[in-house]
Amino acid sequence: MKLNDNIATDFGSLVTLAFMTFADSEDDSVDFDSMEMELFNIISEIKSGKPYGTDYFSQKMMVIYLQSFTTGAVAYQSSQIPLQAIIKKLAQEIVDKSTHAEREYCRTVFNDFIQKLSIGFNKPYLVSMFSSCAISLDLRGKSKSC
């Protein structure tokens, strides 16, 4: 689902932050490439409404999107704000800016992605950090508190 730019920026930052957290020190992992492809597919869907393509244009656009989201995620990480507070803030921004359908889409995609990251990088202990705060989005339009 293509999201409007405001939601796509926050959601893209959130999924990129999740990927960076789970993939930390795992770039030689067996599942790194498949998890990275999951991230590419999510980002492509939210920015263009289409799955990630391997054509030249899709690859160049992905580089631009990733630079933007990675810059945001790194800025959040270097702010010395606790990770859970960052996750909660991004989730609240998504809730505040989205429709019911967009919240449901983000919640479903995010929860699925977190589960895949947990299994792919064998880090189940990180799931609660993301799922307890983030897009445990209450579909009535309020973020559940952590």
PDB file of C-alpha atoms in Angstrom:
ATOM      1  CA  MET A   1       0.000   0.000   0.000  1.00  0.00           C
ATOM      2  CA  LYS A   2       1.406   3.362  -0.990  1.00  0.00           C
ATOM      3  CA  LEU A   3       1.357   5.659   2.036  1.00  0.00           C
ATOM      4  CA  ASN A   4       1.354   9.438   1.953  1.00  0.00           C
ATOM      5  CA  ASP A   5       4.828  10.911   2.359  1.00  0.00           C
ATOM      6  CA  ASN A   6       4.430  11.887   6.027  1.00  0.00           C
ATOM      7  CA  ILE A   7       3.378   8.404   7.096  1.00  0.00           C
ATOM      8  CA  ALA A   8       5.845   6.707   4.736  1.00  0.00           C
ATOM      9  CA  THR A   9       8.713   8.694   6.264  1.00  0.00           C
ATOM     10  CA  ASP A  10       7.819   7.700   9.827  1.00  0.00           C
ATOM     11  CA  PHE A  11       7.000   4.101   8.940  1.00  0.00           C
ATOM     12  CA  GLY A  12      10.100   3.781   6.751  1.00  0.00           C
ATOM     13  CA  SER A  13      12.229   5.086   9.613  1.00  0.00           C
ATOM     14  CA  LEU A  14      10.579   2.639  11.998  1.00  0.00           C
ATOM     15  CA  VAL A  15      11.130  -0.460   9.838  1.00  0.00           C
ATOM     16  CA  THR A  16      14.672   0.665   9.007  1.00  0.00           C
ATOM     17  CA  LEU A  17      15.405   1.176  12.708  1.00  0.00           C
ATOM     18  CA  ALA A  18      14.028  -2.303  13.419  1.00  0.00           C
ATOM     19  CA  PHE A  19      16.178  -3.825  10.667  1.00  0.00           C
ATOM     20  CA  MET A  20      19.287  -2.003  11.907  1.00  0.00           C
ATOM     21  CA  THR A  21      18.641  -3.131  15.481  1.00  0.00           C
ATOM     22  CA  PHE A  22      18.108  -6.780  14.605  1.00  0.00           C
ATOM     23  CA  ALA A  23      20.856  -6.879  11.945  1.00  0.00           C
ATOM     24  CA  ASP A  24      23.495  -5.255  14.169  1.00  0.00           C
ATOM     25  CA  SER A  25      26.713  -7.270  13.688  1.00  0.00           C
ATOM     26  CA  GLU A  26      24.848  -9.747  11.494  1.00  0.00           C
ATOM     27  CA  ASP A  27      25.808  -8.650   7.977  1.00  0.00           C
ATOM     28  CA  ASP A  28      27.472 -12.008   7.369  1.00  0.00           C
ATOM     29  CA  SER A  29      24.407 -13.888   8.612  1.00  0.00           C
ATOM     30  CA  VAL A  30      22.883 -16.510   6.343  1.00  0.00           C
ATOM     31  CA  ASP A  31      19.561 -14.658   6.428  1.00  0.00           C
ATOM     32  CA  PHE A  32      20.879 -11.120   6.002  1.00  0.00           C
ATOM     33  CA  ASP A  33      20.113 -10.943   2.275  1.00  0.00           C
ATOM     34  CA  SER A  34      16.576 -12.270   2.635  1.00  0.00           C
ATOM     35  CA  MET A  35      15.851  -9.915   5.527  1.00  0.00           C
ATOM     36  CA  GLU A  36      17.287  -7.011   3.553  1.00  0.00           C
ATOM     37  CA  MET A  37      15.015  -7.959   0.643  1.00  0.00           C
ATOM     38  CA  GLU A  38      12.029  -7.929   3.040  1.00  0.00           C
ATOM     39  CA  LEU A  39      13.010  -4.386   4.021  1.00  0.00           C
ATOM     40  CA  PHE A  40      13.337  -3.367   0.354  1.00  0.00           C
ATOM     41  CA  ASN A  41       9.881  -4.777  -0.405  1.00  0.00           C
ATOM     42  CA  ILE A  42       8.278  -2.914   2.486  1.00  0.00           C
ATOM     43  CA  ILE A  43       9.956   0.371   1.563  1.00  0.00           C
ATOM     44  CA  SER A  44       9.039  -0.005  -2.102  1.00  0.00           C
ATOM     45  CA  GLU A  45       5.419  -0.764  -1.210  1.00  0.00           C
ATOM     46  CA  ILE A  46       5.022   2.244   1.091  1.00  0.00           C
ATOM     47  CA  LYS A  47       6.766   4.666  -1.265  1.00  0.00           C
ATOM     48  CA  SER A  48       5.537   3.484  -4.696  1.00  0.00           C
ATOM     49  CA  GLY A  49       2.733   1.025  -4.026  1.00  0.00           C
ATOM     50  CA  LYS A  50       4.637  -1.694  -5.899  1.00  0.00           C
ATOM     51  CA  PRO A  51       6.905  -4.558  -4.839  1.00  0.00           C
ATOM     52  CA  TYR A  52      10.635  -3.966  -5.125  1.00  0.00           C
ATOM     53  CA  GLY A  53      11.872  -4.459  -8.656  1.00  0.00           C
ATOM     54  CA  THR A  54      15.362  -5.339  -9.759  1.00  0.00           C
ATOM     55  CA  ASP A  55      15.368  -2.885 -12.667  1.00  0.00           C
ATOM     56  CA  TYR A  56      17.811   0.013 -12.653  1.00  0.00           C
ATOM     57  CA  PHE A  57      15.243   2.653 -11.694  1.00  0.00           C
ATOM     58  CA  SER A  58      13.886   0.632  -8.749  1.00  0.00           C
ATOM     59  CA  GLN A  59      17.383   0.031  -7.458  1.00  0.00           C
ATOM     60  CA  LYS A  60      18.305   3.720  -7.684  1.00  0.00           C
ATOM     61  CA  MET A  61      15.088   4.768  -5.943  1.00  0.00           C
ATOM     62  CA  MET A  62      15.749   2.226  -3.180  1.00  0.00           C
ATOM     63  CA  VAL A  63      19.190   3.752  -2.603  1.00  0.00           C
ATOM     64  CA  ILE A  64      17.569   7.178  -2.188  1.00  0.00           C
ATOM     65  CA  TYR A  65      14.855   5.854   0.157  1.00  0.00           C
ATOM     66  CA  LEU A  66      17.355   3.910   2.256  1.00  0.00           C
ATOM     67  CA  GLN A  67      19.666   6.897   2.561  1.00  0.00           C
ATOM     68  CA  SER A  68      16.794   8.957   3.880  1.00  0.00           C
ATOM     69  CA  PHE A  69      15.487   6.344   6.312  1.00  0.00           C
ATOM     70  CA  THR A  70      18.947   5.306   7.472  1.00  0.00           C
ATOM     71  CA  THR A  71      19.891   8.922   8.109  1.00  0.00           C
ATOM     72  CA  GLY A  72      16.743   9.315  10.208  1.00  0.00           C
ATOM     73  CA  ALA A  73      17.365   6.086  12.110  1.00  0.00           C
ATOM     74  CA  VAL A  74      21.008   6.969  12.790  1.00  0.00           C
ATOM     75  CA  ALA A  75      19.994  10.449  13.968  1.00  0.00           C
ATOM     76  CA  TYR A  76      17.488   8.887  16.364  1.00  0.00           C
ATOM     77  CA  GLN A  77      20.065   6.376  17.610  1.00  0.00           C
ATOM     78  CA  SER A  78      22.734   9.022  18.164  1.00  0.00           C
ATOM     79  CA  SER A  79      20.310  11.291  20.049  1.00  0.00           C
ATOM     80  CA  GLN A  80      20.867   9.195  23.188  1.00  0.00           C
ATOM     81  CA  ILE A  81      17.107   8.916  23.601  1.00  0.00           C
ATOM     82  CA  PRO A  82      16.220   5.377  24.699  1.00  0.00           C
ATOM     83  CA  LEU A  83      15.298   3.128  21.773  1.00  0.00           C
ATOM     84  CA  GLN A  84      11.858   2.352  23.190  1.00  0.00           C
ATOM     85  CA  ALA A  85      11.056   6.077  23.394  1.00  0.00           C
ATOM     86  CA  ILE A  86      12.061   6.508  19.752  1.00  0.00           C
ATOM     87  CA  ILE A  87       9.908   3.547  18.724  1.00  0.00           C
ATOM     88  CA  LYS A  88       6.971   4.904  20.690  1.00  0.00           C
ATOM     89  CA  LYS A  89       7.373   8.389  19.172  1.00  0.00           C
ATOM     90  CA  LEU A  90       7.493   7.075  15.604  1.00  0.00           C
ATOM     91  CA  ALA A  91       4.476   4.834  16.265  1.00  0.00           C
ATOM     92  CA  GLN A  92       2.539   7.760  17.710  1.00  0.00           C
ATOM     93  CA  GLU A  93       3.372   9.887  14.678  1.00  0.00           C
ATOM     94  CA  ILE A  94       2.010   7.124  12.429  1.00  0.00           C
ATOM     95  CA  VAL A  95      -1.174   6.892  14.513  1.00  0.00           C
ATOM     96  CA  ASP A  96      -1.663  10.650  14.476  1.00  0.00           C
ATOM     97  CA  LYS A  97      -1.263  10.965  10.704  1.00  0.00           C
ATOM     98  CA  SER A  98      -2.960   7.833   9.399  1.00  0.00           C
ATOM     99  CA  THR A  99      -6.398   6.567   8.551  1.00  0.00           C
ATOM    100  CA  HIS A 100      -7.799   3.353   9.999  1.00  0.00           C
ATOM    101  CA  ALA A 101      -6.783   1.417   6.858  1.00  0.00           C
ATOM    102  CA  GLU A 102      -3.246   2.833   6.959  1.00  0.00           C
ATOM    103  CA  ARG A 103      -2.864   1.986  10.665  1.00  0.00           C
ATOM    104  CA  GLU A 104      -4.052  -1.564  10.037  1.00  0.00           C
ATOM    105  CA  TYR A 105      -1.643  -1.937   7.116  1.00  0.00           C
ATOM    106  CA  CYS A 106       1.300  -0.557   9.134  1.00  0.00           C
ATOM    107  CA  ARG A 107       0.467  -2.684  12.168  1.00  0.00           C
ATOM    108  CA  THR A 108       0.212  -5.885  10.117  1.00  0.00           C
ATOM    109  CA  VAL A 109       3.330  -5.258   8.022  1.00  0.00           C
ATOM    110  CA  PHE A 110       5.379  -4.171  11.019  1.00  0.00           C
ATOM    111  CA  ASN A 111       4.394  -7.091  13.244  1.00  0.00           C
ATOM    112  CA  ASP A 112       5.097  -9.567  10.418  1.00  0.00           C
ATOM    113  CA  PHE A 113       8.461  -7.929   9.737  1.00  0.00           C
ATOM    114  CA  ILE A 114       9.463  -8.019  13.408  1.00  0.00           C
ATOM    115  CA  GLN A 115       8.644 -11.734  13.582  1.00  0.00           C
ATOM    116  CA  LYS A 116      10.697 -12.421  10.428  1.00  0.00           C
ATOM    117  CA  LEU A 117      13.635 -10.409  11.789  1.00  0.00           C
ATOM    118  CA  SER A 118      13.446 -12.274  15.081  1.00  0.00           C
ATOM    119  CA  ILE A 119      13.589 -15.640  13.349  1.00  0.00           C
ATOM    120  CA  GLY A 120      16.020 -14.592  10.604  1.00  0.00           C
ATOM    121  CA  PHE A 121      18.570 -13.135  13.015  1.00  0.00           C
ATOM    122  CA  ASN A 122      17.692 -15.441  15.921  1.00  0.00           C
ATOM    123  CA  LYS A 123      17.040 -12.554  18.291  1.00  0.00           C
ATOM    124  CA  PRO A 124      13.658 -13.248  19.900  1.00  0.00           C
ATOM    125  CA  TYR A 125      14.600 -11.086  22.881  1.00  0.00           C
ATOM    126  CA  LEU A 126      14.269  -7.953  20.722  1.00  0.00           C
ATOM    127  CA  VAL A 127      10.658  -8.624  19.704  1.00  0.00           C
ATOM    128  CA  SER A 128       9.120  -7.271  22.884  1.00  0.00           C
ATOM    129  CA  MET A 129      11.038  -4.009  22.567  1.00  0.00           C
ATOM    130  CA  PHE A 130       9.323  -3.333  19.258  1.00  0.00           C
ATOM    131  CA  SER A 131       5.971  -5.031  19.590  1.00  0.00           C
ATOM    132  CA  SER A 132       5.127  -3.774  23.061  1.00  0.00           C
ATOM    133  CA  CYS A 133       5.572  -0.125  22.109  1.00  0.00           C
ATOM    134  CA  ALA A 134       5.397   0.268  18.425  1.00  0.00           C
ATOM    135  CA  ILE A 135       2.691  -0.654  16.187  1.00  0.00           C
ATOM    136  CA  SER A 136       0.652  -2.309  18.710  1.00  0.00           C
ATOM    137  CA  LEU A 137      -1.348   0.468  17.194  1.00  0.00           C
ATOM    138  CA  ASP A 138      -4.756   0.710  18.658  1.00  0.00           C
ATOM    139  CA  LEU A 139      -7.029   0.912  15.658  1.00  0.00           C
ATOM    140  CA  ARG A 140      -9.230   3.490  17.350  1.00  0.00           C
ATOM    141  CA  GLY A 141      -6.396   5.921  16.759  1.00  0.00           C
ATOM    142  CA  LYS A 142      -4.433   5.850  19.976  1.00  0.00           C
ATOM    143  CA  SER A 143      -1.093   4.210  20.577  1.00  0.00           C
ATOM    144  CA  LYS A 144      -1.033   1.751  23.426  1.00  0.00           C
ATOM    145  CA  SER A 145       1.374   2.804  26.116  1.00  0.00           C
ATOM    146  CA  CYS A 146       4.556   0.855  26.668  1.00  0.00           C
TER     147      CYS A 146
END
